[in-house]
Coordinates of C-alpha atoms in Angstrom, one line a residue:
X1 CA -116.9 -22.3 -23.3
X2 CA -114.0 -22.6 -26.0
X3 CA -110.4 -22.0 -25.2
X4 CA -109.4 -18.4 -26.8
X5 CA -105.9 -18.6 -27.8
X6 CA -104.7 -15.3 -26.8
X7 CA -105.5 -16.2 -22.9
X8 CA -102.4 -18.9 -23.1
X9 CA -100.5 -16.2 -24.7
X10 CA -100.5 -13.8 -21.9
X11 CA -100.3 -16.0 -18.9
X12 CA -96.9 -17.0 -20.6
X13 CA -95.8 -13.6 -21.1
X14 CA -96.6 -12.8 -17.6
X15 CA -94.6 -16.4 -16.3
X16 CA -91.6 -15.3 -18.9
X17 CA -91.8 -11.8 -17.6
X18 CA -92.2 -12.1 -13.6
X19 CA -88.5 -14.1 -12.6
X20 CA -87.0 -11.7 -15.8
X21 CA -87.5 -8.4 -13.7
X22 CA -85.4 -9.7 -11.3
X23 CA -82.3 -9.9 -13.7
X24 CA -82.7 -8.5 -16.7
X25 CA -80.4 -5.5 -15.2
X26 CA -77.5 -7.9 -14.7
X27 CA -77.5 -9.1 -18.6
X28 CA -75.9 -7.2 -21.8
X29 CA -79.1 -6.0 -23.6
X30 CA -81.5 -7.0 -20.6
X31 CA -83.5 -3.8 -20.6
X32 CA -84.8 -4.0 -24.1
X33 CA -85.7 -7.4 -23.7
X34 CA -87.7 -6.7 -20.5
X35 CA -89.1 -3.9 -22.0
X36 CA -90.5 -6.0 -25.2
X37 CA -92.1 -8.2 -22.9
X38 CA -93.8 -5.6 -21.0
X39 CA -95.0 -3.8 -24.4
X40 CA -96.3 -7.6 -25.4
X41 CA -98.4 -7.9 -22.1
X42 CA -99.7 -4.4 -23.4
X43 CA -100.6 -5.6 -26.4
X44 CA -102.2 -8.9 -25.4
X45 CA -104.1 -7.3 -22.4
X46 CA -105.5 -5.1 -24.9
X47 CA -106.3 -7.9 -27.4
X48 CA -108.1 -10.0 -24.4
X49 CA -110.3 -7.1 -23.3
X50 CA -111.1 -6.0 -26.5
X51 CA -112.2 -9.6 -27.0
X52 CA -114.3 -9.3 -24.0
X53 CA -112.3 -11.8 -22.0
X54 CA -112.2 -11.9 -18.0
X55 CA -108.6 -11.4 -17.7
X56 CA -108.7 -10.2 -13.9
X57 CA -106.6 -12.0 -12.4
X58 CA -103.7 -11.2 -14.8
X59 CA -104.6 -7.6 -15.1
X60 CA -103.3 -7.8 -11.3
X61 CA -100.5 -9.4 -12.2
X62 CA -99.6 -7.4 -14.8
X63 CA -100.1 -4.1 -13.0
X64 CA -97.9 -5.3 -10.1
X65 CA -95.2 -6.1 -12.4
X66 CA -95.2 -2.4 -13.8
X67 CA -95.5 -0.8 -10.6
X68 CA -92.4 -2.8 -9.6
X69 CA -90.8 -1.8 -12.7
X70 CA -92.5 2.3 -12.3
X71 CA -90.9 1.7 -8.6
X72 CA -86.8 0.4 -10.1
X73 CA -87.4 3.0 -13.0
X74 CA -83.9 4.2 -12.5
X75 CA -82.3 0.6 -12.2
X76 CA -84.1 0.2 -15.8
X77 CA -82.3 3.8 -17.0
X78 CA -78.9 2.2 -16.0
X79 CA -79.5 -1.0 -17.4
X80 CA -80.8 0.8 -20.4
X81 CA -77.8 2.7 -20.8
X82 CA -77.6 4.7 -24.2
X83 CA -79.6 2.3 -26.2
X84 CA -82.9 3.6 -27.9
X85 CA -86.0 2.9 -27.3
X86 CA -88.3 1.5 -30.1
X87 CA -90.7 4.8 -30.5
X88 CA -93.6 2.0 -30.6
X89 CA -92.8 1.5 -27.3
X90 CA -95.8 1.8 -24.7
X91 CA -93.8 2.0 -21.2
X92 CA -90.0 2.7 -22.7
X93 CA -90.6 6.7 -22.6
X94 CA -92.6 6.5 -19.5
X95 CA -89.7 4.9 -17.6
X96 CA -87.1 6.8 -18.4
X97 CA -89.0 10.3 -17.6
X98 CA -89.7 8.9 -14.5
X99 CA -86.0 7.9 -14.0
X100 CA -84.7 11.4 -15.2
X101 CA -87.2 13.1 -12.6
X102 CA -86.6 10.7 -10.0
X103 CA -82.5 11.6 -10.3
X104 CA -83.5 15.3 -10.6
X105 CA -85.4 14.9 -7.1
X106 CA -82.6 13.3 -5.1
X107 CA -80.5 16.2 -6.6
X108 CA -82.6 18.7 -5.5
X109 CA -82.8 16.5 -1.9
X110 CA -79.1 16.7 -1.6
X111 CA -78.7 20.1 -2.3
X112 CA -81.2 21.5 0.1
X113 CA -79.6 18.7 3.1
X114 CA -76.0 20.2 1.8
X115 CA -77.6 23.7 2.8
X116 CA -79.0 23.0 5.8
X117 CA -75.8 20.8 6.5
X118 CA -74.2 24.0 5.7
X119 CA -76.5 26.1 7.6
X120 CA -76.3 23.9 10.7
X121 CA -72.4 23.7 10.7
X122 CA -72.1 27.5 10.5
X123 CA -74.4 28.1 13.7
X124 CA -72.4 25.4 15.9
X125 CA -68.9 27.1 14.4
X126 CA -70.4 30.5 15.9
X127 CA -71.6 29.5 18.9
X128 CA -68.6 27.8 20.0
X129 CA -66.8 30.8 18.6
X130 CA -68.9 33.2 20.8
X131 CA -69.5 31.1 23.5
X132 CA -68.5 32.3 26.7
X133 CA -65.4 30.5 28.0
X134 CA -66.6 27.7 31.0
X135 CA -64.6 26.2 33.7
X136 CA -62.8 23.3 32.9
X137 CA -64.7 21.2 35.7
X138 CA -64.3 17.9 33.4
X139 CA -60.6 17.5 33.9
X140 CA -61.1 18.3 37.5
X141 CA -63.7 15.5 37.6
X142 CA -61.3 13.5 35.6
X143 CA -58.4 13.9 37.9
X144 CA -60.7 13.7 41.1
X145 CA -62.3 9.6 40.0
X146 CA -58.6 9.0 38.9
X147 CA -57.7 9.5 42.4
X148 CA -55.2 12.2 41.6
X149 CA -56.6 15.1 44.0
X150 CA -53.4 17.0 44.2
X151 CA -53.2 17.4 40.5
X152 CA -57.4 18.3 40.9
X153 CA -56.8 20.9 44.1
X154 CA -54.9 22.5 41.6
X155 CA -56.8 22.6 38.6
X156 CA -59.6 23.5 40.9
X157 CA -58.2 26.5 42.1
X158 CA -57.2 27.6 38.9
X159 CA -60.2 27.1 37.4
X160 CA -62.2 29.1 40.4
X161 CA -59.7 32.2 40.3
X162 CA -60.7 32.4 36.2
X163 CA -64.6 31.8 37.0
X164 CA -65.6 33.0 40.4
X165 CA -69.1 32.7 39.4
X166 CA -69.5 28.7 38.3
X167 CA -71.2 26.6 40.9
X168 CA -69.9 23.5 40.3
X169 CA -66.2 24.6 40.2
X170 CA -66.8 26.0 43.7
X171 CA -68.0 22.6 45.2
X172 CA -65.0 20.8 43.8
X173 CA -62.7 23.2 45.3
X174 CA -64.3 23.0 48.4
X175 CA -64.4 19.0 48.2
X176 CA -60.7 18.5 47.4
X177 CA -59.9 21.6 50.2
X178 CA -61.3 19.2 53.1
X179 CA -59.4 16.1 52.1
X180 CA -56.0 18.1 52.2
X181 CA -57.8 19.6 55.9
X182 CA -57.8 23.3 54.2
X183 CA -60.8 24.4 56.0
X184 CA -60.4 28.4 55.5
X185 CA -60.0 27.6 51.4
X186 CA -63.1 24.7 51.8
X187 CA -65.7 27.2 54.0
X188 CA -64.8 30.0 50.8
X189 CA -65.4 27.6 48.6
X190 CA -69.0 26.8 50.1
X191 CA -69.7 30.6 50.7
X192 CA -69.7 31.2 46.8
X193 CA -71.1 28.2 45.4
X194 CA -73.8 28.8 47.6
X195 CA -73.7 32.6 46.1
X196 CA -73.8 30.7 42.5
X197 CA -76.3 28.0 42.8
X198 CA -78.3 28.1 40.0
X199 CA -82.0 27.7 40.5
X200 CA -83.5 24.4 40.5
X201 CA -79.9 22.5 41.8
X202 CA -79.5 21.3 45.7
X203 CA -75.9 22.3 47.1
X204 CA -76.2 19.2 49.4
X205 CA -76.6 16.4 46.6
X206 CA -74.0 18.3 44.5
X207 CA -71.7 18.1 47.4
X208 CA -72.3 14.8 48.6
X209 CA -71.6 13.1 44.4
X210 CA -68.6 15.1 44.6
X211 CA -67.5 13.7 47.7
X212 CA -69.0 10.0 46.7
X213 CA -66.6 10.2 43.6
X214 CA -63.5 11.6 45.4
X215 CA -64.0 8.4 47.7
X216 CA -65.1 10.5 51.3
X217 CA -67.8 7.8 51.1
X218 CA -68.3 9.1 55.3
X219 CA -69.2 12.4 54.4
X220 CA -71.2 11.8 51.4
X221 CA -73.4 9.8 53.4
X222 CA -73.8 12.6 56.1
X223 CA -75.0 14.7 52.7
X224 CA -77.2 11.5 51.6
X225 CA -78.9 12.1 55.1
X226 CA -79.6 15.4 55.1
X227 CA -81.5 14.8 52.0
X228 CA -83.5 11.8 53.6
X229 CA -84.7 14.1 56.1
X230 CA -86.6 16.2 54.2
X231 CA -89.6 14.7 51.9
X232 CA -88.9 17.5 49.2
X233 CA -85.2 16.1 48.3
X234 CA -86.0 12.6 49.5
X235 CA -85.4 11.3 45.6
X236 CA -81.8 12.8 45.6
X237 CA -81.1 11.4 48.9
X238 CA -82.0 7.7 47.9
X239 CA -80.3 8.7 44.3
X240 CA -77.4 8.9 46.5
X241 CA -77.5 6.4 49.0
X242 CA -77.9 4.1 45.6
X243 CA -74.8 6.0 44.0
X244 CA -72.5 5.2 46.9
X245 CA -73.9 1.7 47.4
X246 CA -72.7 1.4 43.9
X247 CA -68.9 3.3 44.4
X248 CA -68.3 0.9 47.2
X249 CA -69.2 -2.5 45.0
X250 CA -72.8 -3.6 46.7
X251 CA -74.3 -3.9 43.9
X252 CA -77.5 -5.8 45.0
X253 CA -78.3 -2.5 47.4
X254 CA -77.7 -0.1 44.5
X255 CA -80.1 -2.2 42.9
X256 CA -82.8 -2.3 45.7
X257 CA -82.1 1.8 46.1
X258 CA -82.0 3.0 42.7
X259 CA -85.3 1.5 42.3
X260 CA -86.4 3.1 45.7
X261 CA -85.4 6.3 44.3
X262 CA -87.4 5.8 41.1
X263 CA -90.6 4.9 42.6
X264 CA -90.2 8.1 45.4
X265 CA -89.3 10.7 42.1
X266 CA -92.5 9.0 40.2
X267 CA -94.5 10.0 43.7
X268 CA -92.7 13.5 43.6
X269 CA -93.9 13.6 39.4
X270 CA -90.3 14.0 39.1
X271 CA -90.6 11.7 35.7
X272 CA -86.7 12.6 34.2
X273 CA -85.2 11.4 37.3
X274 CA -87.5 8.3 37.6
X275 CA -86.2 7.5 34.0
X276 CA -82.5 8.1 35.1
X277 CA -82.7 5.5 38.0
X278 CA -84.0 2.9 36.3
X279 CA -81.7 3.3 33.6
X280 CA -79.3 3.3 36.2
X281 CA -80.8 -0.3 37.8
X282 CA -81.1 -1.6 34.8
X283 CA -77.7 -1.4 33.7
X284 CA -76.5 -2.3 36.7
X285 CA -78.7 -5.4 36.8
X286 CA -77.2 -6.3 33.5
X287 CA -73.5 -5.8 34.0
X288 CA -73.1 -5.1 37.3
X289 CA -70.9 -2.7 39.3
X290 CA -68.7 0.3 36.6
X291 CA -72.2 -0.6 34.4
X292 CA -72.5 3.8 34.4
X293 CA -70.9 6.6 36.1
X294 CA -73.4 8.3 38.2
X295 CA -75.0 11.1 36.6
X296 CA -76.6 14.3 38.0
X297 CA -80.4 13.8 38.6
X298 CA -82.8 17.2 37.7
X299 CA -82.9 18.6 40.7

């Protein structure tokens, strides 16, 4: 079999071409150049298979190399720049189309993610505009872990006055009446949150993280307890026991608990709450006591 001279010719265009793709957009005049080269492996592709030659292998390579370039066609339209094409050109017109409807697309992207960007920003502004007003139990909850009750008594009461309806208002009122020994205000305060209780929420585990987080560590255990007793809020009670555990620094029993709890809400199929225990272990297993703040479980 004798050598056929345009075989050499297009394994070097190929060799020349390849490592040029990478740069050619750095370099004055780059793109014309690349795009000569590609036009030349046209040409002497063409030659070879009119010639009957197996040319295989370098049909793969050559077909990589303009997808690549099909893939970067708008990296080639700004190397490009406002220089012509030559109109015998086989790729030159291809590319730039496909750059001009590749920019036309990522318009048209922006401007329908500007719309719903739009759209999205105008529902939040009017649901916060029509929302009802809420009590203000986070800077009660604030001032409660901060330690400062007075200041939270009187936020509390405030806040309860404004929304006689919210549960969770009511059980901080309650909880900061019985460490100032108000008893009348703190048995009010229990009449109507129980009045309020949403469905699906246990009074007694509210009750007892409210009193776990003002420090009344004896009394959230009595509410810790009460849920142990029963089989049906046996989760929340060891969800408890593992949040106090936790408030008073023994970290290896919040440990130990939390995953109690998460292995007694699995048995309940109470999946959310499993999830939040662990998470709770886990963190606490990787940076130990203040890893997380103790947060509600679906009750």
């Amino acid at each position: 079999m004798h050598t056929q001279p345009l075989m050499p010719q297009l394994r070097q265009a190929l060799d020349k071409a390849e490592p040029y793709a990478l740069i050619y957009a750095q370099q004055s005049g780059g793109a014309l150049r690349y795009l000569a080269m590609l036009d030349d492996i046209h040409r002497l592709a063409d030659q070879c298979q009119a010639q009957g030659l197996d040319i295989e292998s370098e049909l793969v390579r050559r077909d990589s190399l303009i997808r690549r370039t099909q893939r970067d066609a708008e990296t080639f339209a700004r190397a490009l720049g406002t220089q012509s094409i030559p109109a015998t050109s086989h790729y030159g017109a291809e590319l730039v189309a496909l750059a001009q409807t590749r920019r036309r697309q990522r318009q048209r992207s922006w401007m329908t993610l500007g719309t719903i960007v739009a759209l999205v920003i105008g529902i939040i502004v009017y649901a916060v505009r029509t929302a009802p007003p809420t009590a203000d139990v986070t800077s009660i909850l604030n001032l409660g872990v901060a330690g400062q009750l007075d200041e939270a008594y009187t936020v509390a009461q405030r806040e309860a006055t404004a929304f006689p309806n919210d549960f969770e208002v009511h059980v901080w009122l309650a909880v900061l009446a019985e460490q100032r020994a108000e008893q009348a205000v703190a048995e009010a305060a229990w009449q109507r949150a129980e009045t309020a209780l949403p469905e699906g929420q246990t009074l007694t585990y509210t009750r007892g993280s409210v009193r776990m987080m003002v420090g009344d560590f004896r009394r959230a255990t009595q509410d810790m307890e009460l849920l142990k007793s029963d089989p049906s809020t046996m989760p929340e009670g060891l969800f408890l026991e593992a949040g106090i555990a936790e408030a008073q620094g023994r970290v290896t029993d919040a440990i130990r608990i939390f995953q109690a709890a998460a292995e007694a809400a699995e048995a309940a199929n109470r999946q959310e709450m499993a999830v939040i225990a662990r998470v709770r272990m886990g963190n606490l297993m990787q940076f130990g006591i203040n890893a997380t703040s103790t947060p509600r479980p679906d009750t």
